[in-house]
XYZ file of C-alpha atoms in Angstrom:
557
model
C 22.354 -24.556 -35.629
C 26.040 -24.674 -34.370
C 27.426 -23.140 -31.321
C 30.911 -22.435 -29.947
C 32.030 -24.649 -27.354
C 33.518 -23.244 -24.086
C 36.818 -25.258 -24.326
C 39.929 -23.072 -23.884
C 38.101 -20.162 -22.317
C 39.988 -20.213 -19.235
C 43.444 -21.024 -18.043
C 41.819 -22.052 -14.627
C 38.851 -24.323 -13.888
C 37.318 -24.741 -10.599
C 35.090 -27.338 -9.186
C 32.489 -25.746 -7.096
C 31.734 -27.177 -3.618
C 28.477 -29.127 -3.639
C 26.731 -30.720 -0.602
C 25.931 -34.079 -1.925
C 23.314 -34.816 0.947
C 21.158 -32.017 -0.903
C 20.591 -32.684 -4.490
C 19.883 -29.533 -6.524
C 21.602 -26.993 -4.542
C 25.152 -25.472 -4.476
C 25.604 -24.943 -0.882
C 29.282 -24.761 -0.545
C 31.068 -21.551 0.483
C 34.669 -22.328 -0.633
C 34.277 -20.248 -3.772
C 31.695 -17.712 -2.740
C 30.803 -15.139 -5.418
C 31.294 -12.216 -2.816
C 34.654 -13.335 -1.583
C 37.103 -11.144 -3.592
C 40.281 -12.797 -2.299
C 39.391 -15.848 -3.812
C 38.853 -14.261 -7.151
C 42.163 -12.694 -7.636
C 44.654 -13.669 -10.151
C 42.208 -15.334 -12.392
C 43.509 -15.250 -16.094
C 41.599 -15.119 -19.072
C 42.984 -16.603 -22.442
C 42.522 -14.878 -25.782
C 40.696 -11.656 -24.707
C 41.505 -8.109 -24.543
C 41.421 -5.905 -21.386
C 40.271 -7.717 -18.187
C 36.924 -7.095 -16.844
C 36.171 -6.861 -13.201
C 34.158 -9.988 -12.912
C 35.934 -13.343 -12.779
C 35.771 -16.342 -15.024
C 34.348 -19.109 -12.968
C 33.478 -22.408 -14.937
C 31.899 -25.262 -12.715
C 33.015 -28.783 -13.053
C 30.112 -30.753 -14.655
C 31.234 -33.929 -13.347
C 29.334 -32.873 -10.089
C 26.038 -31.731 -12.056
C 23.302 -31.838 -9.459
C 20.247 -31.934 -11.739
C 17.725 -34.418 -10.682
C 18.520 -37.624 -12.400
C 14.883 -38.139 -13.470
C 15.127 -35.045 -15.385
C 17.839 -35.992 -17.755
C 15.581 -37.271 -20.671
C 13.453 -33.914 -20.538
C 14.163 -30.988 -22.473
C 16.502 -28.518 -21.186
C 13.694 -26.031 -20.922
C 11.667 -28.066 -18.280
C 14.646 -29.658 -16.387
C 15.647 -28.171 -13.039
C 18.486 -25.892 -13.071
C 21.866 -27.850 -12.396
C 22.993 -25.898 -9.399
C 22.205 -22.940 -7.449
C 24.618 -20.548 -8.838
C 27.348 -19.972 -11.452
C 29.056 -16.917 -13.122
C 31.443 -16.812 -16.049
C 32.540 -14.949 -19.172
C 31.364 -16.606 -22.464
C 32.847 -17.003 -25.676
C 31.112 -14.802 -28.294
C 30.597 -15.944 -31.690
C 29.667 -12.944 -34.038
C 29.998 -9.377 -32.534
C 28.202 -7.645 -29.712
C 27.710 -3.994 -30.403
C 30.129 -1.817 -28.428
C 27.237 0.501 -27.498
C 25.573 -2.325 -25.607
C 26.586 -1.493 -22.043
C 24.697 -3.005 -19.150
C 22.972 -6.127 -17.660
C 20.054 -7.982 -19.012
C 18.226 -9.661 -16.188
C 15.664 -12.655 -16.676
C 13.433 -14.099 -14.000
C 11.333 -17.340 -14.057
C 10.829 -20.702 -12.419
C 13.954 -22.829 -12.447
C 13.681 -25.513 -9.846
C 10.819 -27.939 -10.130
C 11.653 -30.521 -7.253
C 12.372 -30.689 -3.885
C 14.122 -33.914 -2.748
C 11.892 -36.821 -4.413
C 8.888 -34.656 -5.021
C 8.319 -33.201 -8.412
C 6.217 -30.043 -8.884
C 3.057 -30.073 -11.173
C 3.181 -26.859 -13.021
C 5.627 -24.602 -14.836
C 4.512 -21.612 -12.630
C 5.463 -23.613 -9.326
C 9.197 -23.614 -9.925
C 11.452 -21.630 -7.469
C 12.721 -18.584 -9.181
C 16.211 -18.544 -11.153
C 17.656 -15.321 -11.947
C 19.862 -15.196 -14.845
C 22.078 -12.119 -15.884
C 23.826 -11.381 -19.112
C 26.332 -8.439 -18.567
C 27.385 -6.780 -21.787
C 30.549 -4.419 -21.975
C 33.130 -3.693 -24.359
C 31.883 -6.290 -26.873
C 32.280 -8.997 -24.149
C 29.683 -11.069 -22.085
C 29.720 -12.057 -18.542
C 26.704 -14.628 -17.732
C 25.500 -15.802 -14.368
C 22.419 -17.239 -12.482
C 21.409 -17.671 -8.953
C 18.497 -18.675 -7.106
C 16.363 -16.010 -5.414
C 16.340 -16.676 -1.813
C 12.680 -16.205 -1.002
C 11.385 -17.563 2.467
C 9.368 -20.209 0.331
C 12.707 -21.442 -1.377
C 14.682 -21.249 2.039
C 12.189 -22.959 3.986
C 11.790 -25.700 1.308
C 15.579 -26.145 1.415
C 15.528 -26.499 5.068
C 12.472 -28.772 5.672
C 13.041 -30.732 2.356
C 9.199 -30.156 1.429
C 6.943 -27.394 0.181
C 6.164 -25.014 3.060
C 4.000 -22.269 1.276
C 1.281 -22.349 -1.194
C 2.624 -22.086 -4.756
C 0.628 -21.659 -8.161
C -0.650 -25.351 -8.035
C 1.179 -26.801 -4.930
C 0.121 -26.566 -1.256
C 1.999 -27.966 1.657
C 1.293 -31.664 2.608
C -0.736 -31.570 5.799
C -0.010 -34.286 8.506
C -3.546 -34.062 9.850
C -6.837 -32.129 9.351
C -5.905 -29.656 12.064
C -2.858 -28.581 10.259
C -4.863 -27.987 7.131
C -7.330 -25.786 9.102
C -4.325 -23.912 10.488
C -3.062 -23.496 6.986
C -6.446 -22.090 5.870
C -6.345 -19.517 8.731
C -2.729 -18.474 7.548
C -4.191 -18.066 3.988
C -6.615 -15.432 4.889
C -3.919 -13.413 6.408
C -1.620 -14.131 3.652
C 1.151 -16.077 5.965
C 0.625 -19.129 3.938
C 1.010 -17.504 0.511
C 4.397 -17.935 -1.345
C 6.748 -15.184 -1.728
C 8.456 -17.012 -4.541
C 9.176 -14.126 -6.896
C 9.387 -16.198 -9.933
C 7.502 -14.138 -12.616
C 9.159 -10.780 -13.417
C 11.833 -8.447 -12.657
C 11.841 -4.529 -12.896
C 14.183 -1.669 -12.543
C 12.372 1.198 -10.568
C 12.943 4.849 -11.176
C 15.277 5.244 -8.157
C 17.325 2.262 -9.487
C 16.197 -0.475 -7.317
C 15.767 -3.736 -8.895
C 12.700 -5.939 -7.709
C 11.540 -9.306 -8.630
C 7.794 -9.950 -8.461
C 5.363 -12.489 -8.613
C 1.309 -12.227 -8.081
C 1.627 -12.145 -4.262
C 2.396 -8.685 -2.846
C 4.752 -10.284 -0.356
C 6.579 -11.818 -3.265
C 8.180 -8.400 -4.100
C 12.063 -9.117 -3.292
C 14.763 -6.528 -4.037
C 17.958 -7.869 -5.576
C 21.445 -6.806 -6.446
C 21.560 -6.767 -10.288
C 25.364 -7.410 -10.168
C 25.911 -10.192 -7.493
C 22.278 -11.303 -8.040
C 22.100 -11.386 -3.977
C 18.676 -11.257 -2.566
C 18.466 -8.212 -0.593
C 15.257 -8.547 1.310
C 11.544 -7.971 0.852
C 10.105 -4.706 -0.643
C 7.901 -3.684 2.117
C 5.110 -1.338 0.909
C 4.670 1.404 3.630
C 1.043 2.260 2.767
C -2.033 0.755 4.461
C -3.758 -0.380 1.453
C -3.237 -3.838 2.292
C -4.551 -6.945 0.161
C -2.863 -9.989 -0.747
C -2.259 -10.026 -4.554
C -1.283 -7.699 -7.279
C -0.796 -7.693 -11.059
C 2.484 -9.319 -11.715
C 3.332 -6.874 -14.414
C 3.328 -3.288 -13.018
C 3.959 -0.550 -15.426
C 7.302 0.918 -14.595
C 9.068 4.250 -15.957
C 11.580 6.506 -14.770
C 8.990 8.623 -13.141
C 6.155 5.998 -11.827
C 5.135 2.775 -10.805
C 1.410 1.679 -11.693
C -0.250 -1.405 -10.707
C -3.523 -3.136 -9.831
C -4.887 -4.388 -6.704
C -7.744 -6.938 -7.266
C -10.324 -6.736 -4.549
C -11.577 -10.260 -3.899
C -14.296 -9.338 -1.230
C -16.021 -6.580 -3.017
C -15.077 -7.242 -6.516
C -13.045 -4.668 -8.138
C -9.632 -3.170 -8.780
C -7.702 -0.392 -7.056
C -5.549 1.390 -9.537
C -2.542 2.788 -7.757
C 0.794 4.682 -8.317
C 4.122 4.904 -6.482
C 6.680 7.431 -6.847
C 10.374 6.620 -7.354
C 12.311 6.774 -3.926
C 9.245 5.650 -1.949
C 7.530 2.546 -0.963
C 4.170 4.117 -0.522
C 1.421 3.392 -3.201
C -1.271 6.003 -3.592
C -4.744 5.256 -4.955
C -5.452 6.756 -8.284
C -9.180 5.408 -8.423
C -11.298 2.179 -8.035
C -13.034 0.069 -10.903
C -15.874 -1.939 -9.715
C -16.406 -5.170 -11.505
C -19.556 -5.146 -13.905
C -20.202 -8.873 -13.390
C -19.105 -12.319 -11.991
C -18.568 -13.532 -8.584
C -15.003 -12.414 -8.493
C -12.719 -9.834 -10.209
C -11.133 -11.241 -13.509
C -7.462 -12.207 -13.401
C -5.074 -9.248 -14.088
C -1.629 -10.674 -14.750
C -1.048 -7.662 -16.744
C -2.630 -4.520 -18.065
C -1.675 -1.761 -20.471
C -1.651 2.076 -20.217
C -1.592 4.939 -22.649
C -0.241 8.510 -22.185
C -3.141 9.777 -20.060
C -5.203 6.482 -19.414
C -4.909 3.045 -17.434
C -6.873 0.254 -19.193
C -8.244 -2.144 -16.679
C -9.124 -5.526 -18.115
C -12.105 -7.511 -16.545
C -11.562 -11.077 -17.947
C -14.073 -13.897 -17.614
C -11.319 -16.014 -16.111
C -11.975 -14.995 -12.638
C -10.293 -15.595 -9.211
C -11.999 -18.290 -7.346
C -11.968 -18.630 -3.634
C -13.135 -22.172 -3.460
C -10.253 -23.100 -5.689
C -7.967 -21.254 -3.546
C -8.844 -23.376 -0.609
C -8.419 -26.559 -2.386
C -5.640 -29.057 -1.465
C -5.491 -30.383 -4.963
C -5.686 -28.251 -8.236
C -8.574 -28.062 -10.575
C -7.710 -27.629 -14.263
C -8.009 -23.802 -14.024
C -6.318 -23.790 -10.595
C -6.888 -20.701 -8.710
C -9.406 -19.359 -11.334
C -12.902 -20.210 -12.823
C -14.208 -19.574 -16.204
C -17.294 -17.606 -16.294
C -18.482 -16.790 -20.007
C -21.809 -15.665 -18.720
C -20.221 -12.945 -16.963
C -18.964 -11.604 -20.190
C -15.784 -9.466 -20.577
C -15.160 -5.750 -20.040
C -12.463 -3.111 -20.457
C -12.577 -0.113 -18.240
C -10.586 3.160 -18.949
C -9.492 5.351 -16.208
C -8.185 8.803 -16.470
C -4.537 8.813 -14.673
C -4.859 12.461 -13.388
C -8.395 12.315 -11.973
C -8.958 8.675 -11.329
C -12.423 9.114 -13.222
C -13.582 6.304 -15.313
C -14.033 7.649 -18.989
C -15.274 4.298 -20.589
C -16.561 0.977 -19.575
C -17.253 -1.435 -22.486
C -18.355 -4.890 -23.212
C -15.850 -6.782 -25.361
C -15.946 -10.309 -26.858
C -14.808 -13.023 -24.629
C -10.857 -13.149 -24.216
C -7.987 -14.996 -22.420
C -4.649 -13.191 -22.090
C -1.633 -13.186 -19.963
C 0.094 -10.282 -21.450
C -0.905 -7.195 -22.914
C 1.482 -5.681 -25.421
C 0.867 -1.856 -25.571
C -1.898 0.611 -25.828
C -2.305 4.144 -27.370
C -4.631 6.904 -27.989
C -6.609 7.682 -31.232
C -7.206 11.266 -32.030
C -9.483 12.909 -34.505
C -8.113 15.776 -36.640
C -8.882 18.301 -34.023
C -6.620 16.502 -31.493
C -9.519 15.034 -29.314
C -9.130 11.454 -28.126
C -11.780 9.217 -29.633
C -10.764 5.914 -28.898
C -7.912 3.655 -27.363
C -6.163 0.885 -29.066
C -5.049 -1.988 -26.751
C -3.031 -4.985 -28.035
C -2.335 -8.385 -26.338
C -1.335 -12.044 -26.791
C -4.898 -13.408 -26.864
C -5.527 -17.150 -26.655
C -8.908 -17.168 -28.570
C -10.875 -17.318 -25.310
C -9.417 -20.651 -24.699
C -8.408 -21.401 -21.125
C -6.922 -24.684 -21.840
C -3.459 -22.915 -22.306
C -3.231 -22.933 -18.365
C -3.473 -26.693 -18.299
C -1.123 -27.144 -21.115
C 1.602 -25.574 -18.972
C 1.717 -28.525 -16.428
C 5.230 -30.010 -16.436
C 3.793 -33.382 -17.485
C 2.484 -32.028 -20.724
C 5.708 -30.067 -21.592
C 7.907 -32.933 -20.694
C 5.972 -35.560 -22.687
C 5.742 -33.900 -25.963
C 7.145 -36.222 -28.685
C 7.752 -33.704 -31.566
C 4.787 -34.616 -33.758
C 1.645 -33.627 -32.076
C 0.416 -30.107 -32.769
C -1.110 -29.412 -29.364
C -0.184 -25.571 -28.767
C -3.668 -23.946 -28.550
C -4.029 -21.039 -31.218
C -3.116 -17.546 -30.212
C -3.111 -14.316 -31.893
C -2.150 -10.541 -31.429
C -5.656 -9.289 -30.148
C -6.437 -5.753 -30.831
C -9.288 -4.015 -28.817
C -10.848 -0.772 -29.868
C -12.372 1.099 -27.026
C -14.561 3.987 -28.134
C -14.608 7.010 -25.813
C -17.909 8.298 -27.081
C -20.253 6.629 -24.478
C -20.705 3.327 -26.751
C -21.425 0.376 -24.636
C -19.209 -2.026 -26.867
C -15.723 -2.352 -27.974
C -14.341 -4.507 -30.679
C -11.780 -7.198 -30.670
C -9.941 -8.353 -33.839
C -6.754 -9.825 -35.059
C -4.151 -7.016 -35.553
C -2.443 -9.373 -38.153
C -3.080 -12.865 -39.697
C -2.266 -15.258 -36.953
C -0.754 -17.574 -39.648
C 2.185 -14.897 -39.972
C 3.343 -16.044 -36.583
C 2.349 -19.643 -36.673
C -0.735 -19.113 -34.520
C 1.368 -18.944 -31.311
C 1.683 -15.798 -29.617
C 2.994 -14.777 -26.231
C 5.918 -13.242 -24.219
C 5.977 -9.604 -25.936
C 8.326 -6.744 -25.742
C 8.355 -3.401 -27.449
C 10.621 -0.287 -27.686
C 10.135 1.302 -24.200
C 10.032 4.835 -25.712
C 6.742 3.702 -27.370
C 4.947 2.672 -23.907
C 1.563 4.030 -24.117
C 2.193 5.617 -27.546
C 1.314 4.558 -31.144
C 3.885 1.906 -32.208
C 4.642 -0.404 -35.063
C 6.927 -3.094 -34.166
C 6.706 -5.834 -31.276
C 8.718 -8.749 -30.500
C 7.416 -12.225 -29.160
C 7.411 -15.788 -29.057
C 5.520 -17.321 -32.009
C 5.202 -21.005 -33.366
C 6.565 -23.386 -35.993
C 4.185 -26.139 -36.040
C 3.768 -28.935 -35.071
C 4.670 -27.691 -31.472
C 3.225 -27.871 -28.076
C 4.906 -24.475 -26.875
C 5.881 -21.352 -28.599
C 9.196 -22.139 -30.405
C 10.134 -18.962 -32.440
C 11.141 -15.488 -31.966
C 9.013 -13.304 -34.165
C 9.116 -9.644 -35.189
C 5.697 -8.211 -35.746
C 5.149 -5.264 -38.125
C 1.654 -3.910 -36.967
C 1.649 -1.593 -39.999
C 2.508 -3.805 -42.849
C 0.741 -6.675 -40.883
C 3.470 -9.045 -41.319
C 5.984 -11.077 -39.210
C 9.470 -12.263 -39.681
C 10.374 -15.417 -37.797
C 13.703 -16.840 -36.199
C 13.713 -20.725 -35.461
C 16.249 -23.098 -34.229
C 14.960 -26.739 -34.657
C 14.326 -28.428 -31.174
C 15.086 -25.156 -29.199
C 12.875 -23.220 -26.826
C 13.472 -19.523 -26.963
C 12.548 -17.332 -23.902
C 11.157 -13.666 -24.202
C 12.802 -11.592 -26.852
C 13.829 -8.352 -25.093
C 14.318 -5.351 -27.127
C 17.280 -2.873 -26.095
C 17.311 0.414 -28.096
C 20.699 1.795 -29.386
C 21.233 5.209 -27.585
C 20.510 8.071 -29.747
C 18.361 5.906 -32.095
C 15.491 7.552 -34.080
C 14.082 4.639 -35.726
C 11.630 2.537 -33.424
C 13.579 -0.824 -34.308
C 17.054 0.400 -33.916
C 18.564 -1.859 -31.399
C 19.064 -5.350 -30.461
C 16.854 -8.320 -29.251
C 18.190 -10.470 -26.434
C 16.909 -14.114 -25.756
C 18.209 -17.108 -23.874
C 17.733 -20.127 -25.841
C 17.214 -23.734 -24.259
C 18.413 -26.506 -26.483
C 17.080 -30.204 -26.421
C 20.504 -31.776 -26.187
C 21.112 -30.191 -22.691
C 22.818 -27.046 -23.816
C 21.836 -23.537 -24.456
C 23.072 -20.231 -25.316
C 22.490 -16.475 -25.313
C 21.217 -14.884 -28.754
C 21.469 -11.362 -30.003
C 19.414 -10.506 -33.040
C 19.465 -7.039 -34.911
C 16.203 -5.305 -34.068
C 15.806 -3.889 -37.360
C 16.679 -6.935 -39.812
C 16.050 -9.574 -37.205
C 19.094 -11.380 -38.273
C 21.560 -13.005 -35.833
C 24.376 -10.761 -34.839
C 25.979 -12.744 -31.852
C 25.579 -15.948 -29.744
C 27.404 -17.207 -26.765
C 27.297 -20.862 -25.566
C 26.400 -21.584 -22.094
C 28.530 -24.238 -20.081
C 24.948 -26.007 -19.732
C 21.534 -25.099 -20.718
C 19.369 -23.301 -18.500
C 15.540 -23.842 -17.840
C 12.864 -21.818 -19.564
C 12.698 -18.200 -18.026
C 9.771 -15.759 -18.241
C 10.287 -11.962 -18.264
C 13.378 -9.612 -18.048
C 14.462 -6.045 -17.774
C 17.451 -3.921 -18.796
C 19.699 -2.328 -16.311
C 21.955 0.087 -18.321
C 25.611 0.772 -17.141
C 25.664 4.433 -15.920
């Protein structure tokens, strides 16, 4: 697919000031993004009314990407510089109703000095923004300034425990000291590289699985404002990386690694205090199952107990195992627990077939003809109970793909049926034929108006085989049980994010936003029509960005 170049977009070009002694980082301050006096007078050729934001185009002669990365696909290559912002040339038309900022978070820097990280999830967080207004598009990116990231820059080495990486110890006593810090949480990373959410009170928070990795950011400047400090006394070190966030509440799960179970907690807008709704005790296993995400309905929270369980021994290891901080315990079986939001009571706890999922899509209640809730349907991106997907995400595996081997493990839309009549078992089946989306499935979004309600459409990353990673965008019709797929040869798309048209009455009336990494070092922002799933606009970036994970929408008020 052809994309427009950026030649001629500006009358002025600027070379950003790099610190060449520290490859991979833009440390200069001669053209800071908050220094308004250096932004005045910028002229933009060939556009209508000026926007408040400047056009800043870096000189790519000074690109700072690790030279060893140049033969890798853009998606798996460290970001070229610490920050950039500029207006993009749009091919097609951006709907005038689309006013706001799409934020996408994810790992984007996978090396410090000469040391290359092992796993996709280890990378230091890169926050990307796409600001839409008056049919125009301002893009930008910036590294999130976590303590882990700042310490690595300063000391030129990893200083905190990441997903698969640990600091390199000078001696045994240093290792013992780090273990002591692990139990207090001091050695755990705050590298908030997984998701970003807009709270009901307007604050925007970047998240990862450690509680200390909750960082407040400015959605306009992308500045890191500080840590989101919880004011309660619930404690704990980890939480679900994907809380349920609406205008009225924030719900999340706190795994208990000592007395295996989960606290279900709620936080109201305008506060930092989490309050306990209830507790779920694990039914089996030496530890709680990994809860990267979980679903809710209008009245219930669904707590998954996956046989891929946290492992204290693996947490203590200096070198990772194939399952990293987890262990597969099929003998412990798999369960789903249903808790009433209002009372905290567990209304169902059922055994289900073994499953592996990172991401739940949605859940809803099934009623009989008298309006009584008889069951809950919960959908997820399910990897056929195959844990090898975790190790497939090693950077070596991602970077060594030759284009011919079909090595992406199969995945599907797994649909759980949880009866509320006291039955001990639930069902797990495919919501549609997996070949509809190439037997690849992850990174889903829905119309947020249908959160916890019966829904028809979801947007996800699927597969066109042969491949080693999801390489299509797909629209799932869960009523007709069909999928429509978008594909750009050689490109890696990130999560398709749905934004509804204001006033829309149809579930799929809106646009789907995705950032695309191309194999030739370039990339672009993409808009698809939510209904037809046809391309309506794209805008080429000055250089490709690494693959990202999850995003949110911050509407312009």
